[in-house]
């Protein structure tokens, strides 16, 4: 879970409000960038990871990339903050995970 703070104006004073979003960090192999095909390099039994692609399920279309997990988190925070500021600017509702239902579903796929 990544926490993001944006500033909201309440009358004349500025108050910070924290929003929490689930971020999915997917390891990306050496031959794949954020929009490339899935060419992964394997050395021995180990996959070479060249970075992490981040998605935010509650904010469709928000995808970022970082070469390290720390950088991926930083990029996700910046992208979420920017996205939320855009929603506020246009008077749109900011999604809230507290009002969503999250479940893990299993799906069987036959050969």
PDB file of N, CA and C in Angstrom:
ATOM      1  N   UNK A   1       0.842  -1.162   0.000  1.00  0.00           N
ATOM      2  CA  UNK A   1       0.000   0.000   0.000  1.00  0.00           C
ATOM      3  C   UNK A   1       0.893   1.233   0.000  1.00  0.00           C
ATOM      4  N   UNK A   2       0.576   2.165  -0.858  1.00  0.00           N
ATOM      5  CA  UNK A   2       1.338   3.398  -0.958  1.00  0.00           C
ATOM      6  C   UNK A   2       0.466   4.528  -0.445  1.00  0.00           C
ATOM      7  N   UNK A   3       0.999   5.374   0.415  1.00  0.00           N
ATOM      8  CA  UNK A   3       0.247   6.506   0.941  1.00  0.00           C
ATOM      9  C   UNK A   3       0.685   7.769   0.211  1.00  0.00           C
ATOM     10  N   UNK A   4      -0.297   8.590  -0.149  1.00  0.00           N
ATOM     11  CA  UNK A   4      -0.033   9.815  -0.894  1.00  0.00           C
ATOM     12  C   UNK A   4      -0.726  10.962  -0.189  1.00  0.00           C
ATOM     13  N   UNK A   5      -0.041  12.085  -0.063  1.00  0.00           N
ATOM     14  CA  UNK A   5      -0.649  13.279   0.528  1.00  0.00           C
ATOM     15  C   UNK A   5      -0.783  14.348  -0.538  1.00  0.00           C
ATOM     16  N   UNK A   6      -1.955  14.961  -0.613  1.00  0.00           N
ATOM     17  CA  UNK A   6      -2.095  16.139  -1.460  1.00  0.00           C
ATOM     18  C   UNK A   6      -2.694  17.235  -0.586  1.00  0.00           C
ATOM     19  N   UNK A   7      -2.446  18.447  -0.971  1.00  0.00           N
ATOM     20  CA  UNK A   7      -2.952  19.565  -0.174  1.00  0.00           C
ATOM     21  C   UNK A   7      -4.312  20.002  -0.701  1.00  0.00           C
ATOM     22  N   UNK A   8      -5.241  20.165   0.219  1.00  0.00           N
ATOM     23  CA  UNK A   8      -6.566  20.645  -0.115  1.00  0.00           C
ATOM     24  C   UNK A   8      -6.776  21.975   0.595  1.00  0.00           C
ATOM     25  N   UNK A   9      -7.340  22.960  -0.115  1.00  0.00           N
ATOM     26  CA  UNK A   9      -7.618  24.240   0.509  1.00  0.00           C
ATOM     27  C   UNK A   9      -8.957  24.167   1.234  1.00  0.00           C
ATOM     28  N   UNK A  10      -8.928  24.443   2.508  1.00  0.00           N
ATOM     29  CA  UNK A  10     -10.133  24.522   3.314  1.00  0.00           C
ATOM     30  C   UNK A  10     -10.213  25.954   3.813  1.00  0.00           C
ATOM     31  N   UNK A  11     -11.099  26.746   3.234  1.00  0.00           N
ATOM     32  CA  UNK A  11     -11.186  28.183   3.488  1.00  0.00           C
ATOM     33  C   UNK A  11      -9.848  28.814   3.117  1.00  0.00           C
ATOM     34  N   UNK A  12      -9.196  29.464   4.066  1.00  0.00           N
ATOM     35  CA  UNK A  12      -7.914  30.102   3.796  1.00  0.00           C
ATOM     36  C   UNK A  12      -6.731  29.250   4.232  1.00  0.00           C
ATOM     37  N   UNK A  13      -6.969  28.234   5.044  1.00  0.00           N
ATOM     38  CA  UNK A  13      -5.852  27.417   5.509  1.00  0.00           C
ATOM     39  C   UNK A  13      -5.700  26.181   4.625  1.00  0.00           C
ATOM     40  N   UNK A  14      -4.490  25.659   4.576  1.00  0.00           N
ATOM     41  CA  UNK A  14      -4.222  24.471   3.768  1.00  0.00           C
ATOM     42  C   UNK A  14      -4.098  23.272   4.692  1.00  0.00           C
ATOM     43  N   UNK A  15      -4.873  22.252   4.410  1.00  0.00           N
ATOM     44  CA  UNK A  15      -4.838  21.025   5.204  1.00  0.00           C
ATOM     45  C   UNK A  15      -4.391  19.882   4.312  1.00  0.00           C
ATOM     46  N   UNK A  16      -3.638  18.978   4.852  1.00  0.00           N
ATOM     47  CA  UNK A  16      -3.191  17.806   4.094  1.00  0.00           C
ATOM     48  C   UNK A  16      -4.155  16.663   4.365  1.00  0.00           C
ATOM     49  N   UNK A  17      -4.481  15.930   3.319  1.00  0.00           N
ATOM     50  CA  UNK A  17      -5.320  14.743   3.474  1.00  0.00           C
ATOM     51  C   UNK A  17      -4.573  13.583   2.862  1.00  0.00           C
ATOM     52  N   UNK A  18      -4.533  12.472   3.553  1.00  0.00           N
ATOM     53  CA  UNK A  18      -3.835  11.296   3.058  1.00  0.00           C
ATOM     54  C   UNK A  18      -4.810  10.349   2.383  1.00  0.00           C
ATOM     55  N   UNK A  19      -4.401   9.835   1.249  1.00  0.00           N
ATOM     56  CA  UNK A  19      -5.161   8.839   0.510  1.00  0.00           C
ATOM     57  C   UNK A  19      -4.312   7.582   0.426  1.00  0.00           C
ATOM     58  N   UNK A  20      -4.944   6.431   0.507  1.00  0.00           N
ATOM     59  CA  UNK A  20      -4.227   5.161   0.400  1.00  0.00           C
ATOM     60  C   UNK A  20      -4.742   4.389  -0.794  1.00  0.00           C
ATOM     61  N   UNK A  21      -3.816   3.847  -1.576  1.00  0.00           N
ATOM     62  CA  UNK A  21      -4.171   3.050  -2.740  1.00  0.00           C
ATOM     63  C   UNK A  21      -3.314   1.799  -2.776  1.00  0.00           C
ATOM     64  N   UNK A  22      -3.904   0.720  -3.237  1.00  0.00           N
ATOM     65  CA  UNK A  22      -3.155  -0.503  -3.458  1.00  0.00           C
ATOM     66  C   UNK A  22      -2.386  -0.342  -4.754  1.00  0.00           C
ATOM     67  N   UNK A  23      -1.091  -0.619  -4.720  1.00  0.00           N
ATOM     68  CA  UNK A  23      -0.241  -0.554  -5.906  1.00  0.00           C
ATOM     69  C   UNK A  23       0.320  -1.944  -6.151  1.00  0.00           C
ATOM     70  N   UNK A  24       0.247  -2.403  -7.390  1.00  0.00           N
ATOM     71  CA  UNK A  24       0.783  -3.713  -7.760  1.00  0.00           C
ATOM     72  C   UNK A  24       2.133  -3.475  -8.436  1.00  0.00           C
ATOM     73  N   UNK A  25       3.182  -4.067  -7.886  1.00  0.00           N
ATOM     74  CA  UNK A  25       4.533  -3.943  -8.426  1.00  0.00           C
ATOM     75  C   UNK A  25       4.875  -5.265  -9.109  1.00  0.00           C
ATOM     76  N   UNK A  26       4.943  -5.249 -10.431  1.00  0.00           N
ATOM     77  CA  UNK A  26       5.244  -6.464 -11.186  1.00  0.00           C
ATOM     78  C   UNK A  26       6.700  -6.451 -11.636  1.00  0.00           C
ATOM     79  N   UNK A  27       7.494  -7.456 -11.227  1.00  0.00           N
ATOM     80  CA  UNK A  27       8.891  -7.515 -11.686  1.00  0.00           C
ATOM     81  C   UNK A  27       8.929  -7.647 -13.206  1.00  0.00           C
ATOM     82  N   UNK A  28       9.852  -6.907 -13.816  1.00  0.00           N
ATOM     83  CA  UNK A  28       9.992  -6.907 -15.270  1.00  0.00           C
ATOM     84  C   UNK A  28      11.360  -7.481 -15.614  1.00  0.00           C
ATOM     85  N   UNK A  29      11.388  -8.416 -16.558  1.00  0.00           N
ATOM     86  CA  UNK A  29      12.641  -9.027 -16.991  1.00  0.00           C
ATOM     87  C   UNK A  29      13.503  -8.068 -17.791  1.00  0.00           C
ATOM     88  N   UNK A  30      14.751  -8.438 -18.028  1.00  0.00           N
ATOM     89  CA  UNK A  30      15.738  -7.576 -18.682  1.00  0.00           C
ATOM     90  C   UNK A  30      15.320  -7.059 -20.043  1.00  0.00           C
ATOM     91  N   UNK A  31      14.610  -7.850 -20.813  1.00  0.00           N
ATOM     92  CA  UNK A  31      14.268  -7.426 -22.167  1.00  0.00           C
ATOM     93  C   UNK A  31      12.960  -6.698 -22.285  1.00  0.00           C
ATOM     94  N   UNK A  32      12.372  -6.302 -21.170  1.00  0.00           N
ATOM     95  CA  UNK A  32      11.044  -5.701 -21.224  1.00  0.00           C
ATOM     96  C   UNK A  32      11.002  -4.389 -20.478  1.00  0.00           C
ATOM     97  N   UNK A  33      10.561  -3.356 -21.144  1.00  0.00           N
ATOM     98  CA  UNK A  33      10.341  -2.072 -20.497  1.00  0.00           C
ATOM     99  C   UNK A  33       8.883  -1.967 -20.128  1.00  0.00           C
ATOM    100  N   UNK A  34       8.426  -0.785 -19.731  1.00  0.00           N
ATOM    101  CA  UNK A  34       7.052  -0.642 -19.301  1.00  0.00           C
ATOM    102  C   UNK A  34       6.027  -0.957 -20.381  1.00  0.00           C
ATOM    103  N   UNK A  35       6.401  -0.858 -21.654  1.00  0.00           N
ATOM    104  CA  UNK A  35       5.428  -1.148 -22.703  1.00  0.00           C
ATOM    105  C   UNK A  35       5.955  -2.153 -23.718  1.00  0.00           C
ATOM    106  N   UNK A  36       7.065  -2.800 -23.412  1.00  0.00           N
ATOM    107  CA  UNK A  36       7.659  -3.746 -24.359  1.00  0.00           C
ATOM    108  C   UNK A  36       7.078  -5.136 -24.245  1.00  0.00           C
ATOM    109  N   UNK A  37       7.605  -6.051 -25.061  1.00  0.00           N
ATOM    110  CA  UNK A  37       7.113  -7.428 -24.972  1.00  0.00           C
ATOM    111  C   UNK A  37       7.840  -8.165 -23.856  1.00  0.00           C
ATOM    112  N   UNK A  38       7.382  -9.358 -23.575  1.00  0.00           N
ATOM    113  CA  UNK A  38       7.877 -10.090 -22.412  1.00  0.00           C
ATOM    114  C   UNK A  38       9.054 -10.994 -22.784  1.00  0.00           C
ATOM    115  N   UNK A  39      10.235 -10.417 -22.990  1.00  0.00           N
ATOM    116  CA  UNK A  39      11.448 -11.196 -23.241  1.00  0.00           C
ATOM    117  C   UNK A  39      12.273 -11.163 -21.966  1.00  0.00           C
ATOM    118  N   UNK A  40      12.205 -12.211 -21.194  1.00  0.00           N
ATOM    119  CA  UNK A  40      12.914 -12.244 -19.916  1.00  0.00           C
ATOM    120  C   UNK A  40      14.199 -13.046 -20.050  1.00  0.00           C
ATOM    121  N   UNK A  41      15.248 -12.550 -19.461  1.00  0.00           N
ATOM    122  CA  UNK A  41      16.523 -13.264 -19.463  1.00  0.00           C
ATOM    123  C   UNK A  41      16.635 -14.082 -18.193  1.00  0.00           C
ATOM    124  N   UNK A  42      16.971 -15.323 -18.361  1.00  0.00           N
ATOM    125  CA  UNK A  42      17.136 -16.205 -17.212  1.00  0.00           C
ATOM    126  C   UNK A  42      18.589 -16.667 -17.181  1.00  0.00           C
ATOM    127  N   UNK A  43      19.223 -16.503 -16.047  1.00  0.00           N
ATOM    128  CA  UNK A  43      20.594 -16.975 -15.846  1.00  0.00           C
ATOM    129  C   UNK A  43      20.535 -18.071 -14.809  1.00  0.00           C
ATOM    130  N   UNK A  44      20.856 -19.282 -15.239  1.00  0.00           N
ATOM    131  CA  UNK A  44      20.703 -20.426 -14.340  1.00  0.00           C
ATOM    132  C   UNK A  44      19.223 -20.602 -14.066  1.00  0.00           C
ATOM    133  N   UNK A  45      18.857 -20.594 -12.812  1.00  0.00           N
ATOM    134  CA  UNK A  45      17.443 -20.694 -12.435  1.00  0.00           C
ATOM    135  C   UNK A  45      16.872 -19.351 -11.998  1.00  0.00           C
ATOM    136  N   UNK A  46      17.615 -18.260 -12.216  1.00  0.00           N
ATOM    137  CA  UNK A  46      17.232 -16.960 -11.685  1.00  0.00           C
ATOM    138  C   UNK A  46      16.859 -15.986 -12.813  1.00  0.00           C
ATOM    139  N   UNK A  47      15.718 -15.338 -12.677  1.00  0.00           N
ATOM    140  CA  UNK A  47      15.271 -14.329 -13.624  1.00  0.00           C
ATOM    141  C   UNK A  47      15.993 -13.021 -13.323  1.00  0.00           C
ATOM    142  N   UNK A  48      16.556 -12.406 -14.355  1.00  0.00           N
ATOM    143  CA  UNK A  48      17.178 -11.090 -14.186  1.00  0.00           C
ATOM    144  C   UNK A  48      16.082 -10.039 -14.227  1.00  0.00           C
ATOM    145  N   UNK A  49      15.938  -9.304 -13.158  1.00  0.00           N
ATOM    146  CA  UNK A  49      14.903  -8.276 -13.091  1.00  0.00           C
ATOM    147  C   UNK A  49      15.523  -6.929 -13.433  1.00  0.00           C
ATOM    148  N   UNK A  50      14.910  -6.242 -14.420  1.00  0.00           N
ATOM    149  CA  UNK A  50      15.432  -4.933 -14.808  1.00  0.00           C
ATOM    150  C   UNK A  50      14.615  -3.800 -14.214  1.00  0.00           C
ATOM    151  N   UNK A  51      13.575  -4.133 -13.482  1.00  0.00           N
ATOM    152  CA  UNK A  51      12.769  -3.092 -12.862  1.00  0.00           C
ATOM    153  C   UNK A  51      11.396  -3.597 -12.484  1.00  0.00           C
ATOM    154  N   UNK A  52      10.518  -2.649 -12.162  1.00  0.00           N
ATOM    155  CA  UNK A  52       9.171  -2.978 -11.715  1.00  0.00           C
ATOM    156  C   UNK A  52       8.165  -2.071 -12.409  1.00  0.00           C
ATOM    157  N   UNK A  53       7.143  -2.687 -12.958  1.00  0.00           N
ATOM    158  CA  UNK A  53       6.031  -1.940 -13.540  1.00  0.00           C
ATOM    159  C   UNK A  53       4.945  -1.846 -12.472  1.00  0.00           C
ATOM    160  N   UNK A  54       4.432  -0.640 -12.252  1.00  0.00           N
ATOM    161  CA  UNK A  54       3.459  -0.396 -11.194  1.00  0.00           C
ATOM    162  C   UNK A  54       2.102  -0.088 -11.809  1.00  0.00           C
ATOM    163  N   UNK A  55       1.056  -0.649 -11.238  1.00  0.00           N
ATOM    164  CA  UNK A  55      -0.307  -0.300 -11.623  1.00  0.00           C
ATOM    165  C   UNK A  55      -1.118  -0.048 -10.366  1.00  0.00           C
ATOM    166  N   UNK A  56      -2.138   0.765 -10.503  1.00  0.00           N
ATOM    167  CA  UNK A  56      -3.031   1.092  -9.392  1.00  0.00           C
ATOM    168  C   UNK A  56      -4.439   0.694  -9.828  1.00  0.00           C
ATOM    169  N   UNK A  57      -4.945  -0.442  -9.339  1.00  0.00           N
ATOM    170  CA  UNK A  57      -6.240  -0.936  -9.800  1.00  0.00           C
ATOM    171  C   UNK A  57      -7.387   0.074  -9.697  1.00  0.00           C
ATOM    172  N   UNK A  58      -7.392   0.912  -8.671  1.00  0.00           N
ATOM    173  CA  UNK A  58      -8.482   1.867  -8.491  1.00  0.00           C
ATOM    174  C   UNK A  58      -8.358   3.094  -9.393  1.00  0.00           C
ATOM    175  N   UNK A  59      -7.194   3.264 -10.017  1.00  0.00           N
ATOM    176  CA  UNK A  59      -6.970   4.385 -10.941  1.00  0.00           C
ATOM    177  C   UNK A  59      -6.586   3.809 -12.305  1.00  0.00           C
ATOM    178  N   UNK A  60      -7.571   3.340 -13.083  1.00  0.00           N
ATOM    179  CA  UNK A  60      -7.282   2.693 -14.364  1.00  0.00           C
ATOM    180  C   UNK A  60      -6.439   3.581 -15.275  1.00  0.00           C
ATOM    181  N   UNK A  61      -5.474   2.968 -15.931  1.00  0.00           N
ATOM    182  CA  UNK A  61      -4.606   3.694 -16.849  1.00  0.00           C
ATOM    183  C   UNK A  61      -3.354   4.252 -16.197  1.00  0.00           C
ATOM    184  N   UNK A  62      -3.273   4.212 -14.874  1.00  0.00           N
ATOM    185  CA  UNK A  62      -2.093   4.717 -14.181  1.00  0.00           C
ATOM    186  C   UNK A  62      -1.056   3.590 -14.130  1.00  0.00           C
ATOM    187  N   UNK A  63      -0.013   3.748 -14.920  1.00  0.00           N
ATOM    188  CA  UNK A  63       1.059   2.754 -15.001  1.00  0.00           C
ATOM    189  C   UNK A  63       2.385   3.499 -14.948  1.00  0.00           C
ATOM    190  N   UNK A  64       3.273   3.073 -14.065  1.00  0.00           N
ATOM    191  CA  UNK A  64       4.610   3.665 -13.997  1.00  0.00           C
ATOM    192  C   UNK A  64       5.647   2.554 -13.967  1.00  0.00           C
ATOM    193  N   UNK A  65       6.913   2.944 -13.952  1.00  0.00           N
ATOM    194  CA  UNK A  65       8.015   1.987 -13.985  1.00  0.00           C
ATOM    195  C   UNK A  65       9.181   2.547 -13.187  1.00  0.00           C
ATOM    196  N   UNK A  66       9.874   1.664 -12.481  1.00  0.00           N
ATOM    197  CA  UNK A  66      11.089   2.047 -11.770  1.00  0.00           C
ATOM    198  C   UNK A  66      12.110   0.934 -11.855  1.00  0.00           C
ATOM    199  N   UNK A  67      13.377   1.295 -11.983  1.00  0.00           N
ATOM    200  CA  UNK A  67      14.434   0.287 -12.125  1.00  0.00           C
ATOM    201  C   UNK A  67      14.666  -0.478 -10.823  1.00  0.00           C
ATOM    202  N   UNK A  68      14.349   0.125  -9.689  1.00  0.00           N
ATOM    203  CA  UNK A  68      14.434  -0.555  -8.396  1.00  0.00           C
ATOM    204  C   UNK A  68      13.058  -0.467  -7.730  1.00  0.00           C
ATOM    205  N   UNK A  69      12.833  -1.299  -6.723  1.00  0.00           N
ATOM    206  CA  UNK A  69      11.550  -1.250  -6.025  1.00  0.00           C
ATOM    207  C   UNK A  69      11.361   0.109  -5.346  1.00  0.00           C
ATOM    208  N   UNK A  70      12.426   0.664  -4.787  1.00  0.00           N
ATOM    209  CA  UNK A  70      12.338   1.982  -4.145  1.00  0.00           C
ATOM    210  C   UNK A  70      11.964   3.055  -5.163  1.00  0.00           C
ATOM    211  N   UNK A  71      12.589   3.014  -6.336  1.00  0.00           N
ATOM    212  CA  UNK A  71      12.288   3.996  -7.382  1.00  0.00           C
ATOM    213  C   UNK A  71      10.864   3.787  -7.905  1.00  0.00           C
ATOM    214  N   UNK A  72      10.432   2.522  -8.004  1.00  0.00           N
ATOM    215  CA  UNK A  72       9.071   2.229  -8.450  1.00  0.00           C
ATOM    216  C   UNK A  72       8.050   2.813  -7.473  1.00  0.00           C
ATOM    217  N   UNK A  73       8.319   2.701  -6.179  1.00  0.00           N
ATOM    218  CA  UNK A  73       7.424   3.286  -5.171  1.00  0.00           C
ATOM    219  C   UNK A  73       7.369   4.805  -5.321  1.00  0.00           C
ATOM    220  N   UNK A  74       8.532   5.417  -5.503  1.00  0.00           N
ATOM    221  CA  UNK A  74       8.601   6.869  -5.675  1.00  0.00           C
ATOM    222  C   UNK A  74       7.811   7.306  -6.912  1.00  0.00           C
ATOM    223  N   UNK A  75       7.992   6.579  -8.013  1.00  0.00           N
ATOM    224  CA  UNK A  75       7.286   6.908  -9.250  1.00  0.00           C
ATOM    225  C   UNK A  75       5.773   6.734  -9.068  1.00  0.00           C
ATOM    226  N   UNK A  76       5.363   5.679  -8.352  1.00  0.00           N
ATOM    227  CA  UNK A  76       3.943   5.447  -8.111  1.00  0.00           C
ATOM    228  C   UNK A  76       3.344   6.577  -7.280  1.00  0.00           C
ATOM    229  N   UNK A  77       4.045   6.999  -6.220  1.00  0.00           N
ATOM    230  CA  UNK A  77       3.558   8.110  -5.389  1.00  0.00           C
ATOM    231  C   UNK A  77       3.378   9.371  -6.222  1.00  0.00           C
ATOM    232  N   UNK A  78       4.381   9.703  -7.036  1.00  0.00           N
ATOM    233  CA  UNK A  78       4.299  10.903  -7.875  1.00  0.00           C
ATOM    234  C   UNK A  78       3.142  10.816  -8.864  1.00  0.00           C
ATOM    235  N   UNK A  79       2.973   9.656  -9.491  1.00  0.00           N
ATOM    236  CA  UNK A  79       1.909   9.484 -10.483  1.00  0.00           C
ATOM    237  C   UNK A  79       0.529   9.563  -9.824  1.00  0.00           C
ATOM    238  N   UNK A  80       0.389   8.952  -8.648  1.00  0.00           N
ATOM    239  CA  UNK A  80      -0.888   9.006  -7.939  1.00  0.00           C
ATOM    240  C   UNK A  80      -1.204  10.436  -7.545  1.00  0.00           C
ATOM    241  N   UNK A  81      -0.218  11.139  -6.985  1.00  0.00           N
ATOM    242  CA  UNK A  81      -0.411  12.534  -6.565  1.00  0.00           C
ATOM    243  C   UNK A  81      -0.853  13.395  -7.754  1.00  0.00           C
ATOM    244  N   UNK A  82      -0.186  13.234  -8.873  1.00  0.00           N
ATOM    245  CA  UNK A  82      -0.512  14.004 -10.085  1.00  0.00           C
ATOM    246  C   UNK A  82      -1.934  13.671 -10.563  1.00  0.00           C
ATOM    247  N   UNK A  83      -2.266  12.387 -10.559  1.00  0.00           N
ATOM    248  CA  UNK A  83      -3.590  11.945 -11.003  1.00  0.00           C
ATOM    249  C   UNK A  83      -4.684  12.532 -10.103  1.00  0.00           C
ATOM    250  N   UNK A  84      -4.463  12.487  -8.779  1.00  0.00           N
ATOM    251  CA  UNK A  84      -5.455  13.014  -7.841  1.00  0.00           C
ATOM    252  C   UNK A  84      -5.615  14.520  -7.974  1.00  0.00           C
ATOM    253  N   UNK A  85      -4.516  15.223  -8.190  1.00  0.00           N
ATOM    254  CA  UNK A  85      -4.598  16.672  -8.376  1.00  0.00           C
ATOM    255  C   UNK A  85      -5.396  17.004  -9.639  1.00  0.00           C
ATOM    256  N   UNK A  86      -5.219  16.194 -10.685  1.00  0.00           N
ATOM    257  CA  UNK A  86      -5.997  16.387 -11.907  1.00  0.00           C
ATOM    258  C   UNK A  86      -7.480  16.143 -11.673  1.00  0.00           C
ATOM    259  N   UNK A  87      -7.810  15.104 -10.908  1.00  0.00           N
ATOM    260  CA  UNK A  87      -9.209  14.837 -10.589  1.00  0.00           C
ATOM    261  C   UNK A  87      -9.819  16.007  -9.816  1.00  0.00           C
ATOM    262  N   UNK A  88      -9.087  16.509  -8.803  1.00  0.00           N
ATOM    263  CA  UNK A  88      -9.573  17.644  -8.015  1.00  0.00           C
ATOM    264  C   UNK A  88      -9.771  18.878  -8.881  1.00  0.00           C
ATOM    265  N   UNK A  89      -8.805  19.154  -9.744  1.00  0.00           N
ATOM    266  CA  UNK A  89      -8.860  20.336 -10.612  1.00  0.00           C
ATOM    267  C   UNK A  89     -10.109  20.325 -11.483  1.00  0.00           C
ATOM    268  N   UNK A  90     -10.498  19.135 -11.934  1.00  0.00           N
ATOM    269  CA  UNK A  90     -11.656  19.019 -12.818  1.00  0.00           C
ATOM    270  C   UNK A  90     -12.950  18.714 -12.052  1.00  0.00           C
ATOM    271  N   UNK A  91     -12.888  18.780 -10.731  1.00  0.00           N
ATOM    272  CA  UNK A  91     -14.073  18.582  -9.913  1.00  0.00           C
ATOM    273  C   UNK A  91     -14.592  17.155  -9.901  1.00  0.00           C
ATOM    274  N   UNK A  92     -13.719  16.204 -10.224  1.00  0.00           N
ATOM    275  CA  UNK A  92     -14.129  14.803 -10.234  1.00  0.00           C
ATOM    276  C   UNK A  92     -13.896  14.170  -8.865  1.00  0.00           C
ATOM    277  N   UNK A  93     -14.644  13.110  -8.602  1.00  0.00           N
ATOM    278  CA  UNK A  93     -14.549  12.406  -7.329  1.00  0.00           C
ATOM    279  C   UNK A  93     -13.230  11.644  -7.241  1.00  0.00           C
ATOM    280  N   UNK A  94     -12.593  11.701  -6.085  1.00  0.00           N
ATOM    281  CA  UNK A  94     -11.386  10.923  -5.841  1.00  0.00           C
ATOM    282  C   UNK A  94     -11.812   9.577  -5.275  1.00  0.00           C
ATOM    283  N   UNK A  95     -11.444   8.469  -5.940  1.00  0.00           N
ATOM    284  CA  UNK A  95     -11.841   7.144  -5.454  1.00  0.00           C
ATOM    285  C   UNK A  95     -11.285   6.877  -4.053  1.00  0.00           C
ATOM    286  N   UNK A  96     -12.026   6.102  -3.289  1.00  0.00           N
ATOM    287  CA  UNK A  96     -11.618   5.793  -1.928  1.00  0.00           C
ATOM    288  C   UNK A  96     -11.677   4.284  -1.732  1.00  0.00           C
ATOM    289  N   UNK A  97     -10.548   3.676  -1.397  1.00  0.00           N
ATOM    290  CA  UNK A  97     -10.504   2.225  -1.215  1.00  0.00           C
ATOM    291  C   UNK A  97     -11.346   1.751  -0.033  1.00  0.00           C
ATOM    292  N   UNK A  98     -11.656   2.639   0.885  1.00  0.00           N
ATOM    293  CA  UNK A  98     -12.462   2.252   2.035  1.00  0.00           C
ATOM    294  C   UNK A  98     -13.870   1.835   1.604  1.00  0.00           C
ATOM    295  N   UNK A  99     -14.323   2.334   0.461  1.00  0.00           N
ATOM    296  CA  UNK A  99     -15.665   2.034  -0.026  1.00  0.00           C
ATOM    297  C   UNK A  99     -15.678   0.917  -1.062  1.00  0.00           C
ATOM    298  N   UNK A 100     -14.563   0.232  -1.256  1.00  0.00           N
ATOM    299  CA  UNK A 100     -14.509  -0.839  -2.248  1.00  0.00           C
ATOM    300  C   UNK A 100     -14.464  -2.195  -1.554  1.00  0.00           C
ATOM    301  N   UNK A 101     -14.834  -3.205  -2.294  1.00  0.00           N
ATOM    302  CA  UNK A 101     -14.756  -4.579  -1.798  1.00  0.00           C
ATOM    303  C   UNK A 101     -13.625  -5.258  -2.563  1.00  0.00           C
ATOM    304  N   UNK A 102     -12.664  -5.780  -1.839  1.00  0.00           N
ATOM    305  CA  UNK A 102     -11.546  -6.465  -2.473  1.00  0.00           C
ATOM    306  C   UNK A 102     -11.589  -7.937  -2.119  1.00  0.00           C
ATOM    307  N   UNK A 103     -11.492  -8.761  -3.159  1.00  0.00           N
ATOM    308  CA  UNK A 103     -11.464 -10.204  -2.972  1.00  0.00           C
ATOM    309  C   UNK A 103     -10.408 -10.794  -3.893  1.00  0.00           C
ATOM    310  N   UNK A 104      -9.929 -11.950  -3.510  1.00  0.00           N
ATOM    311  CA  UNK A 104      -9.008 -12.711  -4.343  1.00  0.00           C
ATOM    312  C   UNK A 104      -9.812 -13.868  -4.911  1.00  0.00           C
ATOM    313  N   UNK A 105      -9.904 -13.948  -6.241  1.00  0.00           N
ATOM    314  CA  UNK A 105     -10.662 -15.004  -6.891  1.00  0.00           C
ATOM    315  C   UNK A 105      -9.713 -15.981  -7.575  1.00  0.00           C
ATOM    316  N   UNK A 106     -10.038 -17.269  -7.511  1.00  0.00           N
ATOM    317  CA  UNK A 106      -9.266 -18.268  -8.224  1.00  0.00           C
ATOM    318  C   UNK A 106     -10.052 -18.686  -9.459  1.00  0.00           C
ATOM    319  N   UNK A 107      -9.343 -18.847 -10.566  1.00  0.00           N
ATOM    320  CA  UNK A 107      -9.948 -19.235 -11.832  1.00  0.00           C
ATOM    321  C   UNK A 107      -9.204 -20.433 -12.372  1.00  0.00           C
ATOM    322  N   UNK A 108      -9.936 -21.461 -12.754  1.00  0.00           N
ATOM    323  CA  UNK A 108      -9.316 -22.656 -13.352  1.00  0.00           C
ATOM    324  C   UNK A 108      -9.313 -22.488 -14.857  1.00  0.00           C
ATOM    325  N   UNK A 109      -8.213 -22.847 -15.478  1.00  0.00           N
ATOM    326  CA  UNK A 109      -8.073 -22.754 -16.920  1.00  0.00           C
ATOM    327  C   UNK A 109      -7.757 -24.149 -17.449  1.00  0.00           C
ATOM    328  N   UNK A 110      -8.618 -24.659 -18.286  1.00  0.00           N
ATOM    329  CA  UNK A 110      -8.379 -25.998 -18.811  1.00  0.00           C
ATOM    330  C   UNK A 110      -7.454 -25.916 -20.025  1.00  0.00           C
ATOM    331  N   UNK A 111      -6.709 -26.999 -20.247  1.00  0.00           N
ATOM    332  CA  UNK A 111      -5.719 -27.039 -21.312  1.00  0.00           C
ATOM    333  C   UNK A 111      -6.314 -27.100 -22.672  1.00  0.00           C
TER     334      UNK A 111
END
